[in-house]
mmCIF file with all atom_site columns, C-alpha atoms in Angstrom:
data_model
loop_
_atom_site.group_PDB
_atom_site.id
_atom_site.type_symbol
_atom_site.label_atom_id
_atom_site.label_alt_id
_atom_site.label_comp_id
_atom_site.label_asym_id
_atom_site.label_entity_id
_atom_site.label_seq_id
_atom_site.pdbx_PDB_ins_code
_atom_site.Cartn_x
_atom_site.Cartn_y
_atom_site.Cartn_z
_atom_site.occupancy
_atom_site.B_iso_or_equiv
_atom_site.pdbx_formal_charge
_atom_site.auth_seq_id
_atom_site.auth_comp_id
_atom_site.auth_asym_id
_atom_site.auth_atom_id
_atom_site.pdbx_PDB_model_num
ATOM 1   C CA . MET A 1 1   ? -4.375  -14.910 -4.252  1.00 65.00 ? 327 MET A CA 1
ATOM 2   C CA . SER A 1 2   ? -7.234  -12.720 -3.125  1.00 90.00 ? 328 SER A CA 1
ATOM 3   C CA . VAL A 1 3   ? -8.554  -9.269  -3.934  1.00 94.00 ? 329 VAL A CA 1
ATOM 4   C CA . ILE A 1 4   ? -10.044 -7.808  -0.766  1.00 94.00 ? 330 ILE A CA 1
ATOM 5   C CA . GLU A 1 5   ? -12.060 -4.612  -1.049  1.00 96.00 ? 331 GLU A CA 1
ATOM 6   C CA . ILE A 1 6   ? -12.334 -3.154  2.427   1.00 94.00 ? 332 ILE A CA 1
ATOM 7   C CA . ASN A 1 7   ? -15.918 -2.004  2.804   1.00 89.00 ? 333 ASN A CA 1
ATOM 8   C CA . HIS A 1 8   ? -15.616 -0.900  6.413   1.00 93.00 ? 334 HIS A CA 1
ATOM 9   C CA . PRO A 1 9   ? -17.802 2.180   7.036   1.00 95.00 ? 335 PRO A CA 1
ATOM 10  C CA . LEU A 1 10  ? -14.878 4.234   8.379   1.00 95.00 ? 336 LEU A CA 1
ATOM 11  C CA . VAL A 1 11  ? -12.763 3.498   5.303   1.00 95.00 ? 337 VAL A CA 1
ATOM 12  C CA . GLN A 1 12  ? -15.584 4.438   2.961   1.00 94.00 ? 338 GLN A CA 1
ATOM 13  C CA . HIS A 1 13  ? -16.336 7.622   4.903   1.00 96.00 ? 339 HIS A CA 1
ATOM 14  C CA . LYS A 1 14  ? -12.709 8.728   4.818   1.00 96.00 ? 340 LYS A CA 1
ATOM 15  C CA . LEU A 1 15  ? -12.416 7.909   1.117   1.00 96.00 ? 341 LEU A CA 1
ATOM 16  C CA . THR A 1 16  ? -15.158 10.455  0.511   1.00 96.00 ? 342 THR A CA 1
ATOM 17  C CA . LEU A 1 17  ? -12.994 13.072  2.222   1.00 96.00 ? 343 LEU A CA 1
ATOM 18  C CA . LEU A 1 18  ? -10.069 12.151  -0.055  1.00 95.00 ? 344 LEU A CA 1
ATOM 19  C CA . ARG A 1 19  ? -12.155 12.390  -3.210  1.00 95.00 ? 345 ARG A CA 1
ATOM 20  C CA . ASN A 1 20  ? -13.285 15.937  -2.469  1.00 95.00 ? 346 ASN A CA 1
ATOM 21  C CA . LYS A 1 21  ? -11.323 18.215  -4.804  1.00 94.00 ? 347 LYS A CA 1
ATOM 22  C CA . ASP A 1 22  ? -11.440 20.982  -2.188  1.00 94.00 ? 348 ASP A CA 1
ATOM 23  C CA . ALA A 1 23  ? -9.670  18.941  0.512   1.00 93.00 ? 349 ALA A CA 1
ATOM 24  C CA . GLU A 1 24  ? -6.596  20.847  1.719   1.00 94.00 ? 350 GLU A CA 1
ATOM 25  C CA . THR A 1 25  ? -3.179  19.179  1.702   1.00 95.00 ? 351 THR A CA 1
ATOM 26  C CA . LYS A 1 26  ? -3.145  18.696  5.484   1.00 95.00 ? 352 LYS A CA 1
ATOM 27  C CA . LEU A 1 27  ? -6.553  17.027  5.549   1.00 96.00 ? 353 LEU A CA 1
ATOM 28  C CA . PHE A 1 28  ? -5.723  14.884  2.525   1.00 96.00 ? 354 PHE A CA 1
ATOM 29  C CA . ARG A 1 29  ? -2.433  13.682  4.015   1.00 95.00 ? 355 ARG A CA 1
ATOM 30  C CA . GLU A 1 30  ? -3.894  12.948  7.449   1.00 96.00 ? 356 GLU A CA 1
ATOM 31  C CA . THR A 1 31  ? -6.908  11.141  6.019   1.00 97.00 ? 357 THR A CA 1
ATOM 32  C CA . LEU A 1 32  ? -4.710  9.006   3.769   1.00 97.00 ? 358 LEU A CA 1
ATOM 33  C CA . THR A 1 33  ? -2.693  7.983   6.831   1.00 97.00 ? 359 THR A CA 1
ATOM 34  C CA . GLU A 1 34  ? -5.883  7.088   8.728   1.00 97.00 ? 360 GLU A CA 1
ATOM 35  C CA . ILE A 1 35  ? -7.237  4.973   5.865   1.00 97.00 ? 361 ILE A CA 1
ATOM 36  C CA . THR A 1 36  ? -3.919  3.167   5.533   1.00 97.00 ? 362 THR A CA 1
ATOM 37  C CA . GLY A 1 37  ? -3.940  2.367   9.240   1.00 96.00 ? 363 GLY A CA 1
ATOM 38  C CA . LEU A 1 38  ? -7.430  0.881   9.005   1.00 96.00 ? 364 LEU A CA 1
ATOM 39  C CA . MET A 1 39  ? -6.380  -1.138  5.953   1.00 96.00 ? 365 MET A CA 1
ATOM 40  C CA . THR A 1 40  ? -3.247  -2.364  7.739   1.00 96.00 ? 366 THR A CA 1
ATOM 41  C CA . TYR A 1 41  ? -5.455  -3.774  10.481  1.00 93.00 ? 367 TYR A CA 1
ATOM 42  C CA . GLU A 1 42  ? -7.257  -5.872  7.856   1.00 93.00 ? 368 GLU A CA 1
ATOM 43  C CA . ALA A 1 43  ? -4.199  -6.804  5.795   1.00 94.00 ? 369 ALA A CA 1
ATOM 44  C CA . THR A 1 44  ? -2.333  -8.207  8.808   1.00 94.00 ? 370 THR A CA 1
ATOM 45  C CA . LYS A 1 45  ? -5.121  -10.318 10.296  1.00 92.00 ? 371 LYS A CA 1
ATOM 46  C CA . ASP A 1 46  ? -3.420  -13.572 9.226   1.00 90.00 ? 372 ASP A CA 1
ATOM 47  C CA . PHE A 1 47  ? 0.069   -12.653 10.457  1.00 92.00 ? 373 PHE A CA 1
ATOM 48  C CA . LYS A 1 48  ? 1.655   -15.379 12.546  1.00 93.00 ? 374 LYS A CA 1
ATOM 49  C CA . LEU A 1 49  ? 2.117   -14.994 16.296  1.00 93.00 ? 375 LEU A CA 1
ATOM 50  C CA . LYS A 1 50  ? 4.586   -16.459 18.745  1.00 94.00 ? 376 LYS A CA 1
ATOM 51  C CA . ASP A 1 51  ? 4.445   -17.025 22.492  1.00 95.00 ? 377 ASP A CA 1
ATOM 52  C CA . VAL A 1 52  ? 6.455   -14.662 24.684  1.00 95.00 ? 378 VAL A CA 1
ATOM 53  C CA . GLU A 1 53  ? 6.792   -14.412 28.432  1.00 96.00 ? 379 GLU A CA 1
ATOM 54  C CA . VAL A 1 54  ? 5.824   -11.080 29.978  1.00 95.00 ? 380 VAL A CA 1
ATOM 55  C CA . GLU A 1 55  ? 5.523   -9.946  33.557  1.00 95.00 ? 381 GLU A CA 1
ATOM 56  C CA . THR A 1 56  ? 2.376   -7.970  34.310  1.00 96.00 ? 382 THR A CA 1
ATOM 57  C CA . PRO A 1 57  ? 1.982   -5.932  37.517  1.00 96.00 ? 383 PRO A CA 1
ATOM 58  C CA . ILE A 1 58  ? 0.357   -9.081  38.944  1.00 96.00 ? 384 ILE A CA 1
ATOM 59  C CA . MET A 1 59  ? 2.368   -12.060 37.664  1.00 96.00 ? 385 MET A CA 1
ATOM 60  C CA . LYS A 1 60  ? 4.367   -13.614 34.833  1.00 96.00 ? 386 LYS A CA 1
ATOM 61  C CA . THR A 1 61  ? 2.304   -14.914 31.951  1.00 97.00 ? 387 THR A CA 1
ATOM 62  C CA . THR A 1 62  ? 2.582   -16.124 28.375  1.00 97.00 ? 388 THR A CA 1
ATOM 63  C CA . ALA A 1 63  ? 1.285   -13.699 25.776  1.00 95.00 ? 389 ALA A CA 1
ATOM 64  C CA . LYS A 1 64  ? 1.406   -13.257 22.006  1.00 94.00 ? 390 LYS A CA 1
ATOM 65  C CA . ALA A 1 65  ? 3.737   -11.198 19.808  1.00 92.00 ? 391 ALA A CA 1
ATOM 66  C CA . LEU A 1 66  ? 4.234   -10.898 16.064  1.00 91.00 ? 392 LEU A CA 1
ATOM 67  C CA . ALA A 1 67  ? 6.403   -13.681 14.722  1.00 91.00 ? 393 ALA A CA 1
ATOM 68  C CA . GLU A 1 68  ? 6.830   -12.056 11.300  1.00 89.00 ? 394 GLU A CA 1
ATOM 69  C CA . LYS A 1 69  ? 9.632   -9.776  10.224  1.00 94.00 ? 395 LYS A CA 1
ATOM 70  C CA . VAL A 1 70  ? 7.832   -7.030  8.320   1.00 96.00 ? 396 VAL A CA 1
ATOM 71  C CA . ALA A 1 71  ? 8.910   -4.466  5.755   1.00 97.00 ? 397 ALA A CA 1
ATOM 72  C CA . VAL A 1 72  ? 6.794   -1.753  4.192   1.00 97.00 ? 398 VAL A CA 1
ATOM 73  C CA . VAL A 1 73  ? 7.891   -0.695  0.716   1.00 98.00 ? 399 VAL A CA 1
ATOM 74  C CA . PRO A 1 74  ? 6.242   2.400   -0.780  1.00 98.00 ? 400 PRO A CA 1
ATOM 75  C CA . ILE A 1 75  ? 6.291   2.934   -4.526  1.00 97.00 ? 401 ILE A CA 1
ATOM 76  C CA . LEU A 1 76  ? 7.642   6.473   -4.837  1.00 91.00 ? 402 LEU A CA 1
ATOM 77  C CA . ARG A 1 77  ? 6.495   9.046   -4.583  1.00 89.00 ? 403 ARG A CA 1
ATOM 78  C CA . ALA A 1 78  ? 2.831   8.735   -3.651  1.00 94.00 ? 404 ALA A CA 1
ATOM 79  C CA . GLY A 1 79  ? 3.409   5.529   -1.681  1.00 96.00 ? 405 GLY A CA 1
ATOM 80  C CA . LEU A 1 80  ? 5.278   7.594   0.929   1.00 96.00 ? 406 LEU A CA 1
ATOM 81  C CA . GLY A 1 81  ? 1.902   8.920   2.029   1.00 95.00 ? 407 GLY A CA 1
ATOM 82  C CA . MET A 1 82  ? 0.934   5.442   3.251   1.00 97.00 ? 408 MET A CA 1
ATOM 83  C CA . VAL A 1 83  ? 4.047   4.604   5.281   1.00 97.00 ? 409 VAL A CA 1
ATOM 84  C CA . GLU A 1 84  ? 3.018   6.286   8.531   1.00 96.00 ? 410 GLU A CA 1
ATOM 85  C CA . GLY A 1 85  ? -0.324  4.492   8.485   1.00 96.00 ? 411 GLY A CA 1
ATOM 86  C CA . VAL A 1 86  ? 1.496   1.154   8.429   1.00 97.00 ? 412 VAL A CA 1
ATOM 87  C CA . THR A 1 87  ? 4.267   1.958   10.909  1.00 96.00 ? 413 THR A CA 1
ATOM 88  C CA . THR A 1 88  ? 1.784   3.341   13.443  1.00 95.00 ? 414 THR A CA 1
ATOM 89  C CA . PHE A 1 89  ? 0.528   -0.243  13.809  1.00 94.00 ? 415 PHE A CA 1
ATOM 90  C CA . ILE A 1 90  ? 3.848   -1.993  13.100  1.00 95.00 ? 416 ILE A CA 1
ATOM 91  C CA . PRO A 1 91  ? 6.531   0.344   14.471  1.00 94.00 ? 417 PRO A CA 1
ATOM 92  C CA . THR A 1 92  ? 9.237   -2.306  14.101  1.00 94.00 ? 418 THR A CA 1
ATOM 93  C CA . ALA A 1 93  ? 8.700   -2.583  10.339  1.00 96.00 ? 419 ALA A CA 1
ATOM 94  C CA . LYS A 1 94  ? 11.707  -1.864  8.160   1.00 97.00 ? 420 LYS A CA 1
ATOM 95  C CA . ILE A 1 95  ? 11.158  0.599   5.313   1.00 97.00 ? 421 ILE A CA 1
ATOM 96  C CA . GLY A 1 96  ? 12.347  0.205   1.734   1.00 97.00 ? 422 GLY A CA 1
ATOM 97  C CA . HIS A 1 97  ? 11.736  2.392   -1.301  1.00 97.00 ? 423 HIS A CA 1
ATOM 98  C CA . ILE A 1 98  ? 11.121  1.650   -4.962  1.00 95.00 ? 424 ILE A CA 1
ATOM 99  C CA . GLY A 1 99  ? 11.074  4.591   -7.359  1.00 93.00 ? 425 GLY A CA 1
ATOM 100 C CA . VAL A 1 100 ? 8.904   4.023   -10.425 1.00 86.00 ? 426 VAL A CA 1
ATOM 101 C CA . TYR A 1 101 ? 6.893   6.527   -12.420 1.00 79.00 ? 427 TYR A CA 1
ATOM 102 C CA . ARG A 1 102 ? 4.539   6.176   -15.361 1.00 75.00 ? 428 ARG A CA 1
ATOM 103 C CA . ASN A 1 103 ? 5.664   7.565   -18.704 1.00 76.00 ? 429 ASN A CA 1
ATOM 104 C CA . GLU A 1 104 ? 2.622   9.628   -19.680 1.00 73.00 ? 430 GLU A CA 1
ATOM 105 C CA . GLU A 1 105 ? 3.157   8.946   -23.392 1.00 74.00 ? 431 GLU A CA 1
ATOM 106 C CA . THR A 1 106 ? 3.842   5.209   -23.391 1.00 76.00 ? 432 THR A CA 1
ATOM 107 C CA . LEU A 1 107 ? 2.103   4.488   -20.041 1.00 68.00 ? 433 LEU A CA 1
ATOM 108 C CA . GLU A 1 108 ? 5.025   2.159   -19.268 1.00 78.00 ? 434 GLU A CA 1
ATOM 109 C CA . PRO A 1 109 ? 6.743   2.158   -15.842 1.00 79.00 ? 435 PRO A CA 1
ATOM 110 C CA . VAL A 1 110 ? 10.115  3.903   -15.632 1.00 83.00 ? 436 VAL A CA 1
ATOM 111 C CA . TYR A 1 111 ? 12.518  2.857   -12.849 1.00 84.00 ? 437 TYR A CA 1
ATOM 112 C CA . TYR A 1 112 ? 14.716  5.433   -11.138 1.00 87.00 ? 438 TYR A CA 1
ATOM 113 C CA . TYR A 1 113 ? 15.568  4.309   -7.581  1.00 91.00 ? 439 TYR A CA 1
ATOM 114 C CA . CYS A 1 114 ? 15.547  1.391   -5.143  1.00 93.00 ? 440 CYS A CA 1
ATOM 115 C CA . LYS A 1 115 ? 16.798  0.879   -1.602  1.00 95.00 ? 441 LYS A CA 1
ATOM 116 C CA . LEU A 1 116 ? 15.629  -2.165  0.331   1.00 96.00 ? 442 LEU A CA 1
ATOM 117 C CA . PRO A 1 117 ? 16.311  -3.383  3.885   1.00 95.00 ? 443 PRO A CA 1
ATOM 118 C CA . GLU A 1 118 ? 18.941  -6.044  4.365   1.00 92.00 ? 444 GLU A CA 1
ATOM 119 C CA . ASN A 1 119 ? 17.544  -9.575  4.513   1.00 93.00 ? 445 ASN A CA 1
ATOM 120 C CA . ILE A 1 120 ? 14.302  -8.436  2.895   1.00 96.00 ? 446 ILE A CA 1
ATOM 121 C CA . ALA A 1 121 ? 13.996  -11.917 1.396   1.00 95.00 ? 447 ALA A CA 1
ATOM 122 C CA . GLU A 1 122 ? 13.216  -13.150 4.914   1.00 94.00 ? 448 GLU A CA 1
ATOM 123 C CA . MET A 1 123 ? 10.479  -10.589 5.509   1.00 96.00 ? 449 MET A CA 1
ATOM 124 C CA . LYS A 1 124 ? 6.781   -10.283 4.871   1.00 96.00 ? 450 LYS A CA 1
ATOM 125 C CA . VAL A 1 125 ? 6.517   -7.250  2.596   1.00 97.00 ? 451 VAL A CA 1
ATOM 126 C CA . LEU A 1 126 ? 3.652   -4.767  2.427   1.00 98.00 ? 452 LEU A CA 1
ATOM 127 C CA . LEU A 1 127 ? 4.019   -2.996  -0.924  1.00 98.00 ? 453 LEU A CA 1
ATOM 128 C CA . VAL A 1 128 ? 2.016   0.246   -0.883  1.00 98.00 ? 454 VAL A CA 1
ATOM 129 C CA . ASP A 1 129 ? 0.845   2.713   -3.517  1.00 97.00 ? 455 ASP A CA 1
ATOM 130 C CA . PRO A 1 130 ? -2.370  4.758   -3.226  1.00 97.00 ? 456 PRO A CA 1
ATOM 131 C CA . MET A 1 131 ? -3.455  4.216   -6.847  1.00 96.00 ? 457 MET A CA 1
ATOM 132 C CA . LEU A 1 132 ? -3.563  1.025   -8.914  1.00 96.00 ? 458 LEU A CA 1
ATOM 133 C CA . ALA A 1 133 ? -4.415  2.246   -12.412 1.00 94.00 ? 459 ALA A CA 1
ATOM 134 C CA . THR A 1 134 ? -2.830  0.387   -15.338 1.00 92.00 ? 460 THR A CA 1
ATOM 135 C CA . GLY A 1 135 ? -0.915  -1.931  -13.009 1.00 93.00 ? 461 GLY A CA 1
ATOM 136 C CA . GLY A 1 136 ? 2.457   -1.191  -14.613 1.00 92.00 ? 462 GLY A CA 1
ATOM 137 C CA . SER A 1 137 ? 4.216   0.246   -11.561 1.00 93.00 ? 463 SER A CA 1
ATOM 138 C CA . ALA A 1 138 ? 2.820   -2.408  -9.229  1.00 95.00 ? 464 ALA A CA 1
ATOM 139 C CA . ILE A 1 139 ? 3.887   -5.254  -11.527 1.00 95.00 ? 465 ILE A CA 1
ATOM 140 C CA . TYR A 1 140 ? 7.361   -3.778  -11.980 1.00 94.00 ? 466 TYR A CA 1
ATOM 141 C CA . SER A 1 141 ? 7.776   -3.369  -8.211  1.00 96.00 ? 467 SER A CA 1
ATOM 142 C CA . ILE A 1 142 ? 6.574   -6.893  -7.461  1.00 96.00 ? 468 ILE A CA 1
ATOM 143 C CA . ASP A 1 143 ? 8.966   -8.220  -10.115 1.00 95.00 ? 469 ASP A CA 1
ATOM 144 C CA . TYR A 1 144 ? 11.798  -6.303  -8.436  1.00 95.00 ? 470 TYR A CA 1
ATOM 145 C CA . LEU A 1 145 ? 10.958  -7.636  -4.974  1.00 97.00 ? 471 LEU A CA 1
ATOM 146 C CA . LYS A 1 146 ? 10.743  -11.204 -6.225  1.00 97.00 ? 472 LYS A CA 1
ATOM 147 C CA . GLU A 1 147 ? 14.108  -10.833 -7.949  1.00 95.00 ? 473 GLU A CA 1
ATOM 148 C CA . ALA A 1 148 ? 15.458  -9.763  -4.532  1.00 94.00 ? 474 ALA A CA 1
ATOM 149 C CA . GLY A 1 149 ? 14.192  -13.062 -3.122  1.00 96.00 ? 475 GLY A CA 1
ATOM 150 C CA . VAL A 1 150 ? 10.978  -11.886 -1.455  1.00 96.00 ? 476 VAL A CA 1
ATOM 151 C CA . LYS A 1 151 ? 8.401   -14.660 -1.329  1.00 95.00 ? 477 LYS A CA 1
ATOM 152 C CA . ASP A 1 152 ? 5.604   -13.098 0.739   1.00 95.00 ? 478 ASP A CA 1
ATOM 153 C CA . ILE A 1 153 ? 4.159   -9.895  -0.747  1.00 97.00 ? 479 ILE A CA 1
ATOM 154 C CA . THR A 1 154 ? 0.887   -8.113  -0.031  1.00 97.00 ? 480 THR A CA 1
ATOM 155 C CA . PHE A 1 155 ? -0.086  -5.116  -2.160  1.00 98.00 ? 481 PHE A CA 1
ATOM 156 C CA . MET A 1 156 ? -2.118  -2.338  -0.542  1.00 98.00 ? 482 MET A CA 1
ATOM 157 C CA . CYS A 1 157 ? -3.750  0.532   -2.427  1.00 97.00 ? 483 CYS A CA 1
ATOM 158 C CA . ILE A 1 158 ? -6.446  3.078   -1.686  1.00 97.00 ? 484 ILE A CA 1
ATOM 159 C CA . ILE A 1 159 ? -8.167  3.192   -5.086  1.00 97.00 ? 485 ILE A CA 1
ATOM 160 C CA . ALA A 1 160 ? -7.923  0.642   -7.918  1.00 97.00 ? 486 ALA A CA 1
ATOM 161 C CA . ALA A 1 161 ? -9.228  0.251   -11.451 1.00 97.00 ? 487 ALA A CA 1
ATOM 162 C CA . PRO A 1 162 ? -10.492 -3.198  -12.501 1.00 97.00 ? 488 PRO A CA 1
ATOM 163 C CA . GLU A 1 163 ? -8.037  -3.127  -15.432 1.00 96.00 ? 489 GLU A CA 1
ATOM 164 C CA . GLY A 1 164 ? -5.043  -2.733  -13.119 1.00 96.00 ? 490 GLY A CA 1
ATOM 165 C CA . ILE A 1 165 ? -6.241  -5.438  -10.758 1.00 97.00 ? 491 ILE A CA 1
ATOM 166 C CA . ALA A 1 166 ? -6.676  -7.847  -13.664 1.00 96.00 ? 492 ALA A CA 1
ATOM 167 C CA . LYS A 1 167 ? -3.132  -7.243  -14.907 1.00 96.00 ? 493 LYS A CA 1
ATOM 168 C CA . VAL A 1 168 ? -1.569  -7.737  -11.480 1.00 96.00 ? 494 VAL A CA 1
ATOM 169 C CA . ILE A 1 169 ? -3.559  -10.945 -10.966 1.00 96.00 ? 495 ILE A CA 1
ATOM 170 C CA . GLU A 1 170 ? -2.478  -12.231 -14.357 1.00 95.00 ? 496 GLU A CA 1
ATOM 171 C CA . LYS A 1 171 ? 1.218   -11.572 -13.737 1.00 95.00 ? 497 LYS A CA 1
ATOM 172 C CA . HIS A 1 172 ? 1.376   -12.270 -9.998  1.00 96.00 ? 498 HIS A CA 1
ATOM 173 C CA . PRO A 1 173 ? -1.460  -14.575 -8.945  1.00 95.00 ? 499 PRO A CA 1
ATOM 174 C CA . ASP A 1 174 ? 0.272   -15.264 -5.608  1.00 95.00 ? 500 ASP A CA 1
ATOM 175 C CA . VAL A 1 175 ? 0.065   -11.647 -4.373  1.00 96.00 ? 501 VAL A CA 1
ATOM 176 C CA . ASP A 1 176 ? -2.929  -10.578 -2.265  1.00 96.00 ? 502 ASP A CA 1
ATOM 177 C CA . ILE A 1 177 ? -4.388  -7.149  -3.055  1.00 97.00 ? 503 ILE A CA 1
ATOM 178 C CA . PHE A 1 178 ? -6.081  -5.064  -0.362  1.00 98.00 ? 504 PHE A CA 1
ATOM 179 C CA . VAL A 1 179 ? -7.942  -2.067  -1.757  1.00 97.00 ? 505 VAL A CA 1
ATOM 180 C CA . GLY A 1 180 ? -10.102 0.606   -0.173  1.00 96.00 ? 506 GLY A CA 1
ATOM 181 C CA . LYS A 1 181 ? -12.354 0.932   -3.219  1.00 96.00 ? 507 LYS A CA 1
ATOM 182 C CA . ILE A 1 182 ? -12.489 -0.581  -6.703  1.00 97.00 ? 508 ILE A CA 1
ATOM 183 C CA . ASP A 1 183 ? -13.542 2.295   -8.959  1.00 96.00 ? 509 ASP A CA 1
ATOM 184 C CA . GLN A 1 184 ? -15.328 2.189   -12.312 1.00 95.00 ? 510 GLN A CA 1
ATOM 185 C CA . GLY A 1 185 ? -12.316 2.075   -14.604 1.00 95.00 ? 511 GLY A CA 1
ATOM 186 C CA . LEU A 1 186 ? -9.737  4.058   -16.578 1.00 94.00 ? 512 LEU A CA 1
ATOM 187 C CA . ASP A 1 187 ? -10.485 7.056   -18.794 1.00 93.00 ? 513 ASP A CA 1
ATOM 188 C CA . GLU A 1 188 ? -8.907  7.779   -22.200 1.00 89.00 ? 514 GLU A CA 1
ATOM 189 C CA . ASN A 1 189 ? -5.747  9.022   -20.423 1.00 87.00 ? 515 ASN A CA 1
ATOM 190 C CA . SER A 1 190 ? -5.569  5.900   -18.215 1.00 88.00 ? 516 SER A CA 1
ATOM 191 C CA . TYR A 1 191 ? -6.533  7.822   -15.081 1.00 91.00 ? 517 TYR A CA 1
ATOM 192 C CA . ILE A 1 192 ? -8.840  6.139   -12.594 1.00 95.00 ? 518 ILE A CA 1
ATOM 193 C CA . TYR A 1 193 ? -12.392 7.466   -12.543 1.00 95.00 ? 519 TYR A CA 1
ATOM 194 C CA . PRO A 1 194 ? -14.108 8.756   -10.513 1.00 95.00 ? 520 PRO A CA 1
ATOM 195 C CA . GLY A 1 195 ? -10.776 8.541   -8.673  1.00 94.00 ? 521 GLY A CA 1
ATOM 196 C CA . LEU A 1 196 ? -9.328  11.311  -6.554  1.00 94.00 ? 522 LEU A CA 1
ATOM 197 C CA . GLY A 1 197 ? -6.900  13.065  -8.883  1.00 91.00 ? 523 GLY A CA 1
ATOM 198 C CA . ASP A 1 198 ? -3.096  12.921  -8.757  1.00 91.00 ? 524 ASP A CA 1
ATOM 199 C CA . CYS A 1 199 ? -2.475  11.466  -5.322  1.00 91.00 ? 525 CYS A CA 1
ATOM 200 C CA . GLY A 1 200 ? 1.194   12.461  -5.197  1.00 91.00 ? 526 GLY A CA 1
ATOM 201 C CA . ASP A 1 201 ? 0.436   16.099  -5.975  1.00 91.00 ? 527 ASP A CA 1
ATOM 202 C CA . ARG A 1 202 ? -2.338  16.164  -3.402  1.00 93.00 ? 528 ARG A CA 1
ATOM 203 C CA . ILE A 1 203 ? -0.169  14.569  -0.692  1.00 94.00 ? 529 ILE A CA 1
ATOM 204 C CA . PHE A 1 204 ? 2.761   16.920  -1.186  1.00 92.00 ? 530 PHE A CA 1
ATOM 205 C CA . GLY A 1 205 ? 0.921   20.039  -2.328  1.00 89.00 ? 531 GLY A CA 1
ATOM 206 C CA . THR A 1 206 ? 2.843   20.241  -5.570  1.00 88.00 ? 532 THR A CA 1
ATOM 207 C CA . LYS A 1 207 ? -0.081  21.291  -7.754  1.00 70.00 ? 533 LYS A CA 1
#
């Protein structure tokens, strides 16, 4: 597996906009979508292609098209903020949902919902969640997908703590991680610092 930190100037610039505590909900949501789109471009660079015949205004020719069946699976609720960024580039992607939240006392993941596309075991899955902190929710979700038969999983997050990355690598060494920025670490409450706050609240304007 690989951990790929995307150091593209546009990603880093837009991350600065997300970090700003004064960013309004609209700006935060739109910027998150833009970053996800840029990350999707990087995360799909090794997707397989197939030959297809297409007729241009001039002649028939053989061109390339995606050969992969793709699903994007957000970890609820904050992962919903990344879906549009993926589907803008892969509009044919199926969308699943896994509902997991972190118990703030035990820091353990708590499951509450799942709905996956049919035949997801045959698909390449992009699992998305803006924040990779302790790694609990990501590990639980990857476990769930593997139990459903999925063999090809890529995890995409905006911000990650080294502690969370290490735990995911230890449990799932076959899963690639694409991250916008690896931050310094976790504070005494297991929040990423410097981070960007509660991503779900900032996406949906609930605080």
